[in-house]
């Protein structure tokens, strides 16, 4: 694996109701995931070279790699879809699909928000299953527990407290989610859906 780099082009600013200070702090954490993923990759290679793959330390580092790497990638999906001023009508095929599968676009959103408000830290993610064509919402514990192999993330909602503690306090998750909804970049969601539906791999950047 070559060195992974911070994707500066994905950093949002000027959001509606979410301050640049909040984003700057959050961005710093994303950069930490990139740094740690690179460090862990190097460390794992060194441990393999030293014949230490059977050790408890290697097993722990392997698990930590999944945490850091998922943290890095999920933040890229998250930041890439933040932009103020778009509407869900700019994701017409996605909107029609969730309306058909959930009864209405509002019902889909309510289901995603019910996952996002559940009592844990992690992520609420709307996925597309290319095998069945189903769209469904899942809760991801931490960064790595609950991601479904091969499913494509369409809408990625960070509900770690660090995502809102600068602008809101510990009980502020509902206020954060209300603001987040005003900043979903719906054309990006539509592009993700269109790519997934046609069997293409959506590029994060
Ligand atoms: Fe985060």
PDB file of C-alpha atoms and ligand atoms in Angstrom:
ATOM      1  CA  UNK A   1       0.000   0.000   0.000  1.00  0.00           C
ATOM      2  CA  UNK A   2       1.373   3.383  -0.937  1.00  0.00           C
ATOM      3  CA  UNK A   3       1.151   6.311   1.457  1.00  0.00           C
ATOM      4  CA  UNK A   4      -2.437   7.553   1.821  1.00  0.00           C
ATOM      5  CA  UNK A   5      -2.938  11.317   1.608  1.00  0.00           C
ATOM      6  CA  UNK A   6      -5.441  13.741   3.140  1.00  0.00           C
ATOM      7  CA  UNK A   7      -7.991  14.705   0.477  1.00  0.00           C
ATOM      8  CA  UNK A   8      -8.007  18.471   1.002  1.00  0.00           C
ATOM      9  CA  UNK A   9     -10.427  18.952  -1.903  1.00  0.00           C
ATOM     10  CA  UNK A  10     -13.190  17.341   0.154  1.00  0.00           C
ATOM     11  CA  UNK A  11     -13.077  19.846   3.024  1.00  0.00           C
ATOM     12  CA  UNK A  12     -16.348  21.787   3.262  1.00  0.00           C
ATOM     13  CA  UNK A  13     -16.782  25.371   4.466  1.00  0.00           C
ATOM     14  CA  UNK A  14     -19.530  27.958   4.757  1.00  0.00           C
ATOM     15  CA  UNK A  15     -22.159  25.429   5.753  1.00  0.00           C
ATOM     16  CA  UNK A  16     -25.656  26.426   6.854  1.00  0.00           C
ATOM     17  CA  UNK A  17     -25.781  26.190  10.652  1.00  0.00           C
ATOM     18  CA  UNK A  18     -22.567  24.193  11.069  1.00  0.00           C
ATOM     19  CA  UNK A  19     -19.607  26.468  11.816  1.00  0.00           C
ATOM     20  CA  UNK A  20     -16.234  26.418  10.115  1.00  0.00           C
ATOM     21  CA  UNK A  21     -14.755  25.930  13.616  1.00  0.00           C
ATOM     22  CA  UNK A  22     -16.744  22.718  13.938  1.00  0.00           C
ATOM     23  CA  UNK A  23     -15.597  21.519  10.534  1.00  0.00           C
ATOM     24  CA  UNK A  24     -11.974  22.494  11.224  1.00  0.00           C
ATOM     25  CA  UNK A  25     -11.893  20.442  14.427  1.00  0.00           C
ATOM     26  CA  UNK A  26     -13.560  17.520  12.717  1.00  0.00           C
ATOM     27  CA  UNK A  27     -11.169  17.775   9.778  1.00  0.00           C
ATOM     28  CA  UNK A  28      -8.253  17.557  12.171  1.00  0.00           C
ATOM     29  CA  UNK A  29      -9.602  14.239  13.432  1.00  0.00           C
ATOM     30  CA  UNK A  30      -9.935  12.964   9.848  1.00  0.00           C
ATOM     31  CA  UNK A  31      -6.288  13.870   9.240  1.00  0.00           C
ATOM     32  CA  UNK A  32      -5.444  11.831  12.340  1.00  0.00           C
ATOM     33  CA  UNK A  33      -7.102   8.770  10.820  1.00  0.00           C
ATOM     34  CA  UNK A  34      -4.996   9.173   7.683  1.00  0.00           C
ATOM     35  CA  UNK A  35      -1.822   9.490   9.767  1.00  0.00           C
ATOM     36  CA  UNK A  36      -2.653   6.479  11.915  1.00  0.00           C
ATOM     37  CA  UNK A  37      -3.673   4.310   8.948  1.00  0.00           C
ATOM     38  CA  UNK A  38      -0.316   4.981   7.322  1.00  0.00           C
ATOM     39  CA  UNK A  39       1.536   4.365  10.604  1.00  0.00           C
ATOM     40  CA  UNK A  40      -0.292   1.106  11.221  1.00  0.00           C
ATOM     41  CA  UNK A  41       0.329  -0.133   7.702  1.00  0.00           C
ATOM     42  CA  UNK A  42       4.043   0.442   8.204  1.00  0.00           C
ATOM     43  CA  UNK A  43       3.999  -1.187  11.626  1.00  0.00           C
ATOM     44  CA  UNK A  44       2.144  -4.263  10.322  1.00  0.00           C
ATOM     45  CA  UNK A  45       4.699  -4.668   7.540  1.00  0.00           C
ATOM     46  CA  UNK A  46       7.519  -4.444  10.042  1.00  0.00           C
ATOM     47  CA  UNK A  47       5.887  -7.015  12.313  1.00  0.00           C
ATOM     48  CA  UNK A  48       5.372  -9.410   9.391  1.00  0.00           C
ATOM     49  CA  UNK A  49       9.013  -8.994   8.386  1.00  0.00           C
ATOM     50  CA  UNK A  50      10.031  -9.751  11.962  1.00  0.00           C
ATOM     51  CA  UNK A  51       7.932 -12.931  12.065  1.00  0.00           C
ATOM     52  CA  UNK A  52       5.535 -11.574  14.692  1.00  0.00           C
ATOM     53  CA  UNK A  53       2.218 -12.307  12.973  1.00  0.00           C
ATOM     54  CA  UNK A  54       1.286 -14.900  15.584  1.00  0.00           C
ATOM     55  CA  UNK A  55       1.541 -12.478  18.497  1.00  0.00           C
ATOM     56  CA  UNK A  56      -1.245 -10.823  20.456  1.00  0.00           C
ATOM     57  CA  UNK A  57       0.286  -7.466  19.583  1.00  0.00           C
ATOM     58  CA  UNK A  58      -0.069  -8.214  15.850  1.00  0.00           C
ATOM     59  CA  UNK A  59      -3.702  -9.295  16.340  1.00  0.00           C
ATOM     60  CA  UNK A  60      -4.438  -6.042  18.180  1.00  0.00           C
ATOM     61  CA  UNK A  61      -2.746  -3.912  15.524  1.00  0.00           C
ATOM     62  CA  UNK A  62      -4.706  -5.724  12.794  1.00  0.00           C
ATOM     63  CA  UNK A  63      -7.971  -4.798  14.523  1.00  0.00           C
ATOM     64  CA  UNK A  64      -6.829  -1.250  15.077  1.00  0.00           C
ATOM     65  CA  UNK A  65      -6.058  -0.981  11.342  1.00  0.00           C
ATOM     66  CA  UNK A  66      -9.730  -1.689  10.568  1.00  0.00           C
ATOM     67  CA  UNK A  67     -10.819   1.028  12.986  1.00  0.00           C
ATOM     68  CA  UNK A  68      -8.459   3.680  11.630  1.00  0.00           C
ATOM     69  CA  UNK A  69      -8.961   2.782   7.968  1.00  0.00           C
ATOM     70  CA  UNK A  70     -12.761   2.769   8.163  1.00  0.00           C
ATOM     71  CA  UNK A  71     -12.576   6.036  10.085  1.00  0.00           C
ATOM     72  CA  UNK A  72     -10.540   7.566   7.266  1.00  0.00           C
ATOM     73  CA  UNK A  73     -12.779   6.361   4.436  1.00  0.00           C
ATOM     74  CA  UNK A  74     -16.131   7.105   6.096  1.00  0.00           C
ATOM     75  CA  UNK A  75     -15.021  10.675   6.822  1.00  0.00           C
ATOM     76  CA  UNK A  76     -14.269  11.125   3.114  1.00  0.00           C
ATOM     77  CA  UNK A  77     -17.799  10.032   2.198  1.00  0.00           C
ATOM     78  CA  UNK A  78     -19.167  12.333   4.898  1.00  0.00           C
ATOM     79  CA  UNK A  79     -17.235  15.503   4.042  1.00  0.00           C
ATOM     80  CA  UNK A  80     -17.741  15.018   0.294  1.00  0.00           C
ATOM     81  CA  UNK A  81     -21.507  15.178   0.686  1.00  0.00           C
ATOM     82  CA  UNK A  82     -21.659  18.420   2.710  1.00  0.00           C
ATOM     83  CA  UNK A  83     -22.741  21.537   0.856  1.00  0.00           C
ATOM     84  CA  UNK A  84     -25.440  24.073   1.663  1.00  0.00           C
ATOM     85  CA  UNK A  85     -28.262  25.091  -0.599  1.00  0.00           C
ATOM     86  CA  UNK A  86     -29.201  21.991  -2.539  1.00  0.00           C
ATOM     87  CA  UNK A  87     -32.533  20.157  -2.284  1.00  0.00           C
ATOM     88  CA  UNK A  88     -33.541  16.523  -2.466  1.00  0.00           C
ATOM     89  CA  UNK A  89     -35.247  17.264  -5.785  1.00  0.00           C
ATOM     90  CA  UNK A  90     -31.703  17.393  -7.162  1.00  0.00           C
ATOM     91  CA  UNK A  91     -31.454  13.684  -6.421  1.00  0.00           C
ATOM     92  CA  UNK A  92     -34.562  12.664  -8.399  1.00  0.00           C
ATOM     93  CA  UNK A  93     -33.775   9.010  -9.010  1.00  0.00           C
ATOM     94  CA  UNK A  94     -32.563   8.457  -5.459  1.00  0.00           C
ATOM     95  CA  UNK A  95     -35.655  10.227  -4.108  1.00  0.00           C
ATOM     96  CA  UNK A  96     -37.972   8.119  -6.267  1.00  0.00           C
ATOM     97  CA  UNK A  97     -36.228   4.913  -5.187  1.00  0.00           C
ATOM     98  CA  UNK A  98     -36.489   5.596  -1.460  1.00  0.00           C
ATOM     99  CA  UNK A  99     -40.079   6.807  -1.860  1.00  0.00           C
ATOM    100  CA  UNK A 100     -40.952   3.517  -3.524  1.00  0.00           C
ATOM    101  CA  UNK A 101     -39.120   1.378  -0.991  1.00  0.00           C
ATOM    102  CA  UNK A 102     -39.999   3.258   2.202  1.00  0.00           C
ATOM    103  CA  UNK A 103     -43.418   4.660   1.241  1.00  0.00           C
ATOM    104  CA  UNK A 104     -42.164   8.246   0.980  1.00  0.00           C
ATOM    105  CA  UNK A 105     -38.911  10.195   0.980  1.00  0.00           C
ATOM    106  CA  UNK A 106     -39.841  11.523   4.425  1.00  0.00           C
ATOM    107  CA  UNK A 107     -40.287   7.975   5.720  1.00  0.00           C
ATOM    108  CA  UNK A 108     -36.823   7.053   4.431  1.00  0.00           C
ATOM    109  CA  UNK A 109     -35.330  10.103   6.141  1.00  0.00           C
ATOM    110  CA  UNK A 110     -37.163   9.356   9.379  1.00  0.00           C
ATOM    111  CA  UNK A 111     -35.748   5.833   9.321  1.00  0.00           C
ATOM    112  CA  UNK A 112     -32.201   7.132   8.750  1.00  0.00           C
ATOM    113  CA  UNK A 113     -32.625   9.663  11.567  1.00  0.00           C
ATOM    114  CA  UNK A 114     -33.956   6.980  13.918  1.00  0.00           C
ATOM    115  CA  UNK A 115     -30.681   5.119  13.366  1.00  0.00           C
ATOM    116  CA  UNK A 116     -28.675   8.338  13.771  1.00  0.00           C
ATOM    117  CA  UNK A 117     -30.358   9.136  17.097  1.00  0.00           C
ATOM    118  CA  UNK A 118     -29.863   5.690  18.627  1.00  0.00           C
ATOM    119  CA  UNK A 119     -27.803   5.600  21.815  1.00  0.00           C
ATOM    120  CA  UNK A 120     -24.301   4.865  20.599  1.00  0.00           C
ATOM    121  CA  UNK A 121     -21.409   6.586  18.864  1.00  0.00           C
ATOM    122  CA  UNK A 122     -20.790   5.738  15.249  1.00  0.00           C
ATOM    123  CA  UNK A 123     -22.476   6.366  11.948  1.00  0.00           C
ATOM    124  CA  UNK A 124     -25.899   6.107  10.340  1.00  0.00           C
ATOM    125  CA  UNK A 125     -25.401   5.067   6.733  1.00  0.00           C
ATOM    126  CA  UNK A 126     -27.843   4.652   3.867  1.00  0.00           C
ATOM    127  CA  UNK A 127     -26.542   1.851   1.666  1.00  0.00           C
ATOM    128  CA  UNK A 128     -27.362   0.531  -1.784  1.00  0.00           C
ATOM    129  CA  UNK A 129     -27.263  -3.215  -2.315  1.00  0.00           C
ATOM    130  CA  UNK A 130     -26.295  -3.784  -5.936  1.00  0.00           C
ATOM    131  CA  UNK A 131     -27.493  -7.378  -5.801  1.00  0.00           C
ATOM    132  CA  UNK A 132     -31.092  -6.719  -4.797  1.00  0.00           C
ATOM    133  CA  UNK A 133     -31.446  -3.041  -5.691  1.00  0.00           C
ATOM    134  CA  UNK A 134     -32.574  -2.396  -2.110  1.00  0.00           C
ATOM    135  CA  UNK A 135     -31.693   0.773  -0.246  1.00  0.00           C
ATOM    136  CA  UNK A 136     -31.449   0.406   3.508  1.00  0.00           C
ATOM    137  CA  UNK A 137     -30.203   2.277   6.551  1.00  0.00           C
ATOM    138  CA  UNK A 138     -27.747   0.856   9.058  1.00  0.00           C
ATOM    139  CA  UNK A 139     -26.024   1.901  12.259  1.00  0.00           C
ATOM    140  CA  UNK A 140     -22.244   1.475  12.303  1.00  0.00           C
ATOM    141  CA  UNK A 141     -20.681   1.136  15.737  1.00  0.00           C
ATOM    142  CA  UNK A 142     -17.384   3.041  16.058  1.00  0.00           C
ATOM    143  CA  UNK A 143     -16.136   3.015  12.428  1.00  0.00           C
ATOM    144  CA  UNK A 144     -15.834  -0.646  11.616  1.00  0.00           C
ATOM    145  CA  UNK A 145     -18.638  -2.617  13.174  1.00  0.00           C
ATOM    146  CA  UNK A 146     -21.629  -2.962  10.881  1.00  0.00           C
ATOM    147  CA  UNK A 147     -20.354  -1.972   7.439  1.00  0.00           C
ATOM    148  CA  UNK A 148     -21.763  -4.438   4.935  1.00  0.00           C
ATOM    149  CA  UNK A 149     -19.314  -5.836   2.403  1.00  0.00           C
ATOM    150  CA  UNK A 150     -20.077  -4.772  -1.149  1.00  0.00           C
ATOM    151  CA  UNK A 151     -22.861  -2.364  -0.203  1.00  0.00           C
ATOM    152  CA  UNK A 152     -22.384   1.178  -1.509  1.00  0.00           C
ATOM    153  CA  UNK A 153     -22.686   4.115   0.931  1.00  0.00           C
ATOM    154  CA  UNK A 154     -25.085   6.750  -0.445  1.00  0.00           C
ATOM    155  CA  UNK A 155     -25.690   9.014   2.566  1.00  0.00           C
ATOM    156  CA  UNK A 156     -23.176   8.903   5.413  1.00  0.00           C
ATOM    157  CA  UNK A 157     -24.030  10.554   8.751  1.00  0.00           C
ATOM    158  CA  UNK A 158     -21.361  10.923  11.428  1.00  0.00           C
ATOM    159  CA  UNK A 159     -22.908  10.711  14.897  1.00  0.00           C
ATOM    160  CA  UNK A 160     -19.773  10.635  16.977  1.00  0.00           C
ATOM    161  CA  UNK A 161     -20.020  13.450  19.507  1.00  0.00           C
ATOM    162  CA  UNK A 162     -16.963  15.111  17.950  1.00  0.00           C
ATOM    163  CA  UNK A 163     -19.143  15.835  14.904  1.00  0.00           C
ATOM    164  CA  UNK A 164     -21.213  18.364  16.893  1.00  0.00           C
ATOM    165  CA  UNK A 165     -19.514  19.187  20.228  1.00  0.00           C
ATOM    166  CA  UNK A 166     -18.021  22.469  18.982  1.00  0.00           C
ATOM    167  CA  UNK A 167     -21.407  23.897  17.929  1.00  0.00           C
ATOM    168  CA  UNK A 168     -23.608  21.981  20.347  1.00  0.00           C
ATOM    169  CA  UNK A 169     -23.053  20.204  23.646  1.00  0.00           C
ATOM    170  CA  UNK A 170     -23.364  16.519  24.464  1.00  0.00           C
ATOM    171  CA  UNK A 171     -27.151  16.560  24.163  1.00  0.00           C
ATOM    172  CA  UNK A 172     -27.075  18.406  20.860  1.00  0.00           C
ATOM    173  CA  UNK A 173     -27.294  15.495  18.464  1.00  0.00           C
ATOM    174  CA  UNK A 174     -30.884  16.289  17.333  1.00  0.00           C
ATOM    175  CA  UNK A 175     -29.947  19.934  16.641  1.00  0.00           C
ATOM    176  CA  UNK A 176     -26.843  18.826  14.740  1.00  0.00           C
ATOM    177  CA  UNK A 177     -28.853  16.383  12.651  1.00  0.00           C
ATOM    178  CA  UNK A 178     -31.407  19.084  11.811  1.00  0.00           C
ATOM    179  CA  UNK A 179     -28.580  21.322  10.601  1.00  0.00           C
ATOM    180  CA  UNK A 180     -26.878  18.492   8.777  1.00  0.00           C
ATOM    181  CA  UNK A 181     -30.042  17.860   6.791  1.00  0.00           C
ATOM    182  CA  UNK A 182     -29.770  21.397   5.362  1.00  0.00           C
ATOM    183  CA  UNK A 183     -26.253  20.638   4.164  1.00  0.00           C
ATOM    184  CA  UNK A 184     -26.610  17.338   2.347  1.00  0.00           C
ATOM    185  CA  UNK A 185     -25.175  17.694  -1.152  1.00  0.00           C
ATOM    186  CA  UNK A 186     -28.020  15.965  -2.975  1.00  0.00           C
ATOM    187  CA  UNK A 187     -26.360  15.981  -6.427  1.00  0.00           C
ATOM    188  CA  UNK A 188     -23.532  13.952  -4.863  1.00  0.00           C
ATOM    189  CA  UNK A 189     -26.044  11.499  -3.388  1.00  0.00           C
ATOM    190  CA  UNK A 190     -27.679  11.198  -6.813  1.00  0.00           C
ATOM    191  CA  UNK A 191     -24.292  10.586  -8.449  1.00  0.00           C
ATOM    192  CA  UNK A 192     -23.480   7.876  -5.923  1.00  0.00           C
ATOM    193  CA  UNK A 193     -26.851   6.233  -6.516  1.00  0.00           C
ATOM    194  CA  UNK A 194     -26.623   6.419 -10.308  1.00  0.00           C
ATOM    195  CA  UNK A 195     -23.128   4.945 -10.296  1.00  0.00           C
ATOM    196  CA  UNK A 196     -24.077   2.140  -7.916  1.00  0.00           C
ATOM    197  CA  UNK A 197     -27.271   1.350  -9.827  1.00  0.00           C
ATOM    198  CA  UNK A 198     -25.350   1.009 -13.091  1.00  0.00           C
ATOM    199  CA  UNK A 199     -22.803  -1.275 -11.458  1.00  0.00           C
ATOM    200  CA  UNK A 200     -19.996   1.254 -11.409  1.00  0.00           C
ATOM    201  CA  UNK A 201     -17.722   1.841  -8.455  1.00  0.00           C
ATOM    202  CA  UNK A 202     -18.284   5.338  -7.128  1.00  0.00           C
ATOM    203  CA  UNK A 203     -15.076   7.246  -6.578  1.00  0.00           C
ATOM    204  CA  UNK A 204     -14.846   9.123  -3.267  1.00  0.00           C
ATOM    205  CA  UNK A 205     -12.580  11.783  -4.768  1.00  0.00           C
TER     206      UNK A 205
HETATM  207 FE1  LIG B   1     -16.170  12.103  12.637  1.00  0.00          FE
END
